[in-house]
């Protein structure tokens, strides 16, 4: 948790309470320097990261010990995410001459004190003209890590993307895993809904369905829904109602093409994981199966 400063007597602070290990580890509170507030924070199994109003990235151990502190190049800070030893930070860049803004992301290996990706552009889609959240400009909804530790992002156009080859500097690229506007449940046009992303796990997109014009999950928290990953390759394959054999063959071929691209993407992610980490026997066996 974090709280803002309240006058000169009470500075902003981070507060950590370990619920799963409450019998063996005490909670702690860390005050920030005067005039500095927390703008975003994230928790991994190894570290806590906080982006502050002074444009610092402050990283702590789970025991509250300051581990790293550095100033982010892009300002102001937008958000951050963490997974094990990795921290992803997002910040703004100056407004361009045409009035557009861009977001930059960086990926850091905290344990090795290395930067995997440095101030690369976050690829938000171009403006659509109308109908987007907050106006015509497409927006970043969230960034997070998958259950395999791969960075993911979800934007207001309803597209889920994963970052490939992110452990190699200069080689990262964002690959779409799912376009939620093309889901089969929306094909008839009778449903008006958006999706609040929660996780990418077990090769599925887990989210909360928001009906109508809702923008945020409601209370009590609804059950999670999950959708299979489906890389947008072409229009959804549709079988001819009259049973046209040629149309059916075309639809089946497109389905196989889409499956091939998806499995190739997942294979590449698995290869990067095994080749860059101390992979378990299960992970190596899964790679061989793929």
mmCIF file with all atom_site columns, N, CA, C and O in Angstrom, residues 210-233:
data_model
loop_
_atom_site.group_PDB
_atom_site.id
_atom_site.type_symbol
_atom_site.label_atom_id
_atom_site.label_alt_id
_atom_site.label_comp_id
_atom_site.label_asym_id
_atom_site.label_entity_id
_atom_site.label_seq_id
_atom_site.pdbx_PDB_ins_code
_atom_site.Cartn_x
_atom_site.Cartn_y
_atom_site.Cartn_z
_atom_site.occupancy
_atom_site.B_iso_or_equiv
_atom_site.pdbx_formal_charge
_atom_site.auth_seq_id
_atom_site.auth_comp_id
_atom_site.auth_asym_id
_atom_site.auth_atom_id
_atom_site.pdbx_PDB_model_num
ATOM 1  N N  . UNK A 1 210 ? -17.311 -6.400  -18.656 1.00 0.00 ? 210 UNK A N  1
ATOM 2  C CA . UNK A 1 210 ? -18.028 -5.194  -18.276 1.00 0.00 ? 210 UNK A CA 1
ATOM 3  C C  . UNK A 1 210 ? -19.163 -4.967  -19.268 1.00 0.00 ? 210 UNK A C  1
ATOM 4  O O  . UNK A 1 210 ? -18.925 -4.847  -20.468 1.00 0.00 ? 210 UNK A O  1
ATOM 5  N N  . UNK A 1 211 ? -20.363 -4.925  -18.781 1.00 0.00 ? 211 UNK A N  1
ATOM 6  C CA . UNK A 1 211 ? -21.531 -4.769  -19.644 1.00 0.00 ? 211 UNK A CA 1
ATOM 7  C C  . UNK A 1 211 ? -21.802 -3.299  -19.934 1.00 0.00 ? 211 UNK A C  1
ATOM 8  O O  . UNK A 1 211 ? -21.565 -2.418  -19.100 1.00 0.00 ? 211 UNK A O  1
ATOM 9  N N  . UNK A 1 212 ? -22.357 -3.060  -21.124 1.00 0.00 ? 212 UNK A N  1
ATOM 10 C CA . UNK A 1 212 ? -22.798 -1.719  -21.485 1.00 0.00 ? 212 UNK A CA 1
ATOM 11 C C  . UNK A 1 212 ? -21.666 -0.712  -21.449 1.00 0.00 ? 212 UNK A C  1
ATOM 12 O O  . UNK A 1 212 ? -20.584 -0.915  -21.980 1.00 0.00 ? 212 UNK A O  1
ATOM 13 N N  . UNK A 1 213 ? -21.913 0.398   -20.749 1.00 0.00 ? 213 UNK A N  1
ATOM 14 C CA . UNK A 1 213 ? -20.917 1.466   -20.680 1.00 0.00 ? 213 UNK A CA 1
ATOM 15 C C  . UNK A 1 213 ? -20.042 1.408   -19.448 1.00 0.00 ? 213 UNK A C  1
ATOM 16 O O  . UNK A 1 213 ? -19.349 2.392   -19.150 1.00 0.00 ? 213 UNK A O  1
ATOM 17 N N  . UNK A 1 214 ? -20.048 0.303   -18.723 1.00 0.00 ? 214 UNK A N  1
ATOM 18 C CA . UNK A 1 214 ? -19.214 0.196   -17.528 1.00 0.00 ? 214 UNK A CA 1
ATOM 19 C C  . UNK A 1 214 ? -17.736 0.266   -17.904 1.00 0.00 ? 214 UNK A C  1
ATOM 20 O O  . UNK A 1 214 ? -17.320 -0.282  -18.912 1.00 0.00 ? 214 UNK A O  1
ATOM 21 N N  . UNK A 1 215 ? -16.971 0.927   -17.047 1.00 0.00 ? 215 UNK A N  1
ATOM 22 C CA . UNK A 1 215 ? -15.544 1.072   -17.303 1.00 0.00 ? 215 UNK A CA 1
ATOM 23 C C  . UNK A 1 215 ? -14.686 0.369   -16.272 1.00 0.00 ? 215 UNK A C  1
ATOM 24 O O  . UNK A 1 215 ? -13.506 0.134   -16.509 1.00 0.00 ? 215 UNK A O  1
ATOM 25 N N  . UNK A 1 216 ? -15.260 0.068   -15.117 1.00 0.00 ? 216 UNK A N  1
ATOM 26 C CA . UNK A 1 216 ? -14.490 -0.544  -14.034 1.00 0.00 ? 216 UNK A CA 1
ATOM 27 C C  . UNK A 1 216 ? -15.282 -1.704  -13.445 1.00 0.00 ? 216 UNK A C  1
ATOM 28 O O  . UNK A 1 216 ? -16.522 -1.706  -13.478 1.00 0.00 ? 216 UNK A O  1
ATOM 29 N N  . UNK A 1 217 ? -14.590 -2.693  -12.876 1.00 0.00 ? 217 UNK A N  1
ATOM 30 C CA . UNK A 1 217 ? -15.297 -3.803  -12.223 1.00 0.00 ? 217 UNK A CA 1
ATOM 31 C C  . UNK A 1 217 ? -16.149 -3.298  -11.067 1.00 0.00 ? 217 UNK A C  1
ATOM 32 O O  . UNK A 1 217 ? -15.813 -2.308  -10.406 1.00 0.00 ? 217 UNK A O  1
ATOM 33 N N  . UNK A 1 218 ? -17.232 -3.977  -10.819 1.00 0.00 ? 218 UNK A N  1
ATOM 34 C CA . UNK A 1 218 ? -18.186 -3.551  -9.806  1.00 0.00 ? 218 UNK A CA 1
ATOM 35 C C  . UNK A 1 218 ? -18.062 -4.436  -8.571  1.00 0.00 ? 218 UNK A C  1
ATOM 36 O O  . UNK A 1 218 ? -17.338 -5.424  -8.541  1.00 0.00 ? 218 UNK A O  1
ATOM 37 N N  . UNK A 1 219 ? -18.747 -4.048  -7.526  1.00 0.00 ? 219 UNK A N  1
ATOM 38 C CA . UNK A 1 219 ? -18.759 -4.806  -6.277  1.00 0.00 ? 219 UNK A CA 1
ATOM 39 C C  . UNK A 1 219 ? -20.120 -5.472  -6.107  1.00 0.00 ? 219 UNK A C  1
ATOM 40 O O  . UNK A 1 219 ? -21.136 -4.832  -6.353  1.00 0.00 ? 219 UNK A O  1
ATOM 41 N N  . UNK A 1 220 ? -20.197 -6.714  -5.684  1.00 0.00 ? 220 UNK A N  1
ATOM 42 C CA . UNK A 1 220 ? -19.045 -7.595  -5.394  1.00 0.00 ? 220 UNK A CA 1
ATOM 43 C C  . UNK A 1 220 ? -18.354 -8.042  -6.662  1.00 0.00 ? 220 UNK A C  1
ATOM 44 O O  . UNK A 1 220 ? -18.952 -8.067  -7.736  1.00 0.00 ? 220 UNK A O  1
ATOM 45 N N  . UNK A 1 221 ? -17.094 -8.413  -6.512  1.00 0.00 ? 221 UNK A N  1
ATOM 46 C CA . UNK A 1 221 ? -16.289 -8.739  -7.687  1.00 0.00 ? 221 UNK A CA 1
ATOM 47 C C  . UNK A 1 221 ? -16.881 -9.924  -8.433  1.00 0.00 ? 221 UNK A C  1
ATOM 48 O O  . UNK A 1 221 ? -17.145 -10.968 -7.839  1.00 0.00 ? 221 UNK A O  1
ATOM 49 N N  . UNK A 1 222 ? -17.116 -9.787  -9.729  1.00 0.00 ? 222 UNK A N  1
ATOM 50 C CA . UNK A 1 222 ? -17.704 -10.882 -10.505 1.00 0.00 ? 222 UNK A CA 1
ATOM 51 C C  . UNK A 1 222 ? -16.698 -12.001 -10.752 1.00 0.00 ? 222 UNK A C  1
ATOM 52 O O  . UNK A 1 222 ? -15.490 -11.834 -10.559 1.00 0.00 ? 222 UNK A O  1
ATOM 53 N N  . UNK A 1 223 ? -17.186 -13.131 -11.202 1.00 0.00 ? 223 UNK A N  1
ATOM 54 C CA . UNK A 1 223 ? -16.322 -14.245 -11.550 1.00 0.00 ? 223 UNK A CA 1
ATOM 55 C C  . UNK A 1 223 ? -15.519 -13.911 -12.801 1.00 0.00 ? 223 UNK A C  1
ATOM 56 O O  . UNK A 1 223 ? -15.971 -13.149 -13.665 1.00 0.00 ? 223 UNK A O  1
ATOM 57 N N  . UNK A 1 224 ? -14.334 -14.492 -12.893 1.00 0.00 ? 224 UNK A N  1
ATOM 58 C CA . UNK A 1 224 ? -13.492 -14.257 -14.070 1.00 0.00 ? 224 UNK A CA 1
ATOM 59 C C  . UNK A 1 224 ? -13.982 -15.078 -15.249 1.00 0.00 ? 224 UNK A C  1
ATOM 60 O O  . UNK A 1 224 ? -14.456 -16.199 -15.093 1.00 0.00 ? 224 UNK A O  1
ATOM 61 N N  . UNK A 1 225 ? -13.844 -14.503 -16.430 1.00 0.00 ? 225 UNK A N  1
ATOM 62 C CA . UNK A 1 225 ? -14.107 -15.214 -17.679 1.00 0.00 ? 225 UNK A CA 1
ATOM 63 C C  . UNK A 1 225 ? -12.778 -15.416 -18.395 1.00 0.00 ? 225 UNK A C  1
ATOM 64 O O  . UNK A 1 225 ? -11.838 -14.638 -18.204 1.00 0.00 ? 225 UNK A O  1
ATOM 65 N N  . UNK A 1 226 ? -12.674 -16.466 -19.181 1.00 0.00 ? 226 UNK A N  1
ATOM 66 C CA . UNK A 1 226 ? -11.438 -16.704 -19.911 1.00 0.00 ? 226 UNK A CA 1
ATOM 67 C C  . UNK A 1 226 ? -11.747 -16.986 -21.375 1.00 0.00 ? 226 UNK A C  1
ATOM 68 O O  . UNK A 1 226 ? -12.770 -17.573 -21.704 1.00 0.00 ? 226 UNK A O  1
ATOM 69 N N  . UNK A 1 227 ? -10.841 -16.547 -22.247 1.00 0.00 ? 227 UNK A N  1
ATOM 70 C CA . UNK A 1 227 ? -10.973 -16.728 -23.687 1.00 0.00 ? 227 UNK A CA 1
ATOM 71 C C  . UNK A 1 227 ? -9.685  -17.312 -24.230 1.00 0.00 ? 227 UNK A C  1
ATOM 72 O O  . UNK A 1 227 ? -8.590  -16.980 -23.771 1.00 0.00 ? 227 UNK A O  1
ATOM 73 N N  . UNK A 1 228 ? -9.818  -18.178 -25.226 1.00 0.00 ? 228 UNK A N  1
ATOM 74 C CA . UNK A 1 228 ? -8.647  -18.753 -25.872 1.00 0.00 ? 228 UNK A CA 1
ATOM 75 C C  . UNK A 1 228 ? -7.902  -17.675 -26.654 1.00 0.00 ? 228 UNK A C  1
ATOM 76 O O  . UNK A 1 228 ? -8.508  -16.755 -27.214 1.00 0.00 ? 228 UNK A O  1
ATOM 77 N N  . UNK A 1 229 ? -6.583  -17.785 -26.684 1.00 0.00 ? 229 UNK A N  1
ATOM 78 C CA . UNK A 1 229 ? -5.773  -16.861 -27.470 1.00 0.00 ? 229 UNK A CA 1
ATOM 79 C C  . UNK A 1 229 ? -6.003  -17.119 -28.953 1.00 0.00 ? 229 UNK A C  1
ATOM 80 O O  . UNK A 1 229 ? -6.126  -18.265 -29.384 1.00 0.00 ? 229 UNK A O  1
ATOM 81 N N  . UNK A 1 230 ? -6.068  -16.050 -29.729 1.00 0.00 ? 230 UNK A N  1
ATOM 82 C CA . UNK A 1 230 ? -6.323  -16.174 -31.159 1.00 0.00 ? 230 UNK A CA 1
ATOM 83 C C  . UNK A 1 230 ? -5.707  -14.977 -31.868 1.00 0.00 ? 230 UNK A C  1
ATOM 84 O O  . UNK A 1 230 ? -6.243  -13.868 -31.838 1.00 0.00 ? 230 UNK A O  1
ATOM 85 N N  . UNK A 1 231 ? -4.554  -15.199 -32.483 1.00 0.00 ? 231 UNK A N  1
ATOM 86 C CA . UNK A 1 231 ? -3.867  -14.107 -33.166 1.00 0.00 ? 231 UNK A CA 1
ATOM 87 C C  . UNK A 1 231 ? -4.677  -13.671 -34.381 1.00 0.00 ? 231 UNK A C  1
ATOM 88 O O  . UNK A 1 231 ? -5.076  -14.504 -35.197 1.00 0.00 ? 231 UNK A O  1
ATOM 89 N N  . UNK A 1 232 ? -4.966  -12.367 -34.516 1.00 0.00 ? 232 UNK A N  1
ATOM 90 C CA . UNK A 1 232 ? -5.755  -11.897 -35.673 1.00 0.00 ? 232 UNK A CA 1
ATOM 91 C C  . UNK A 1 232 ? -4.964  -12.032 -36.964 1.00 0.00 ? 232 UNK A C  1
ATOM 92 O O  . UNK A 1 232 ? -3.970  -11.336 -37.185 1.00 0.00 ? 232 UNK A O  1
ATOM 93 N N  . UNK A 1 233 ? -5.402  -12.957 -37.817 1.00 0.00 ? 233 UNK A N  1
ATOM 94 C CA . UNK A 1 233 ? -4.748  -13.216 -39.107 1.00 0.00 ? 233 UNK A CA 1
ATOM 95 C C  . UNK A 1 233 ? -5.611  -12.713 -40.259 1.00 0.00 ? 233 UNK A C  1
ATOM 96 O O  . UNK A 1 233 ? -5.148  -12.052 -41.176 1.00 0.00 ? 233 UNK A O  1
#
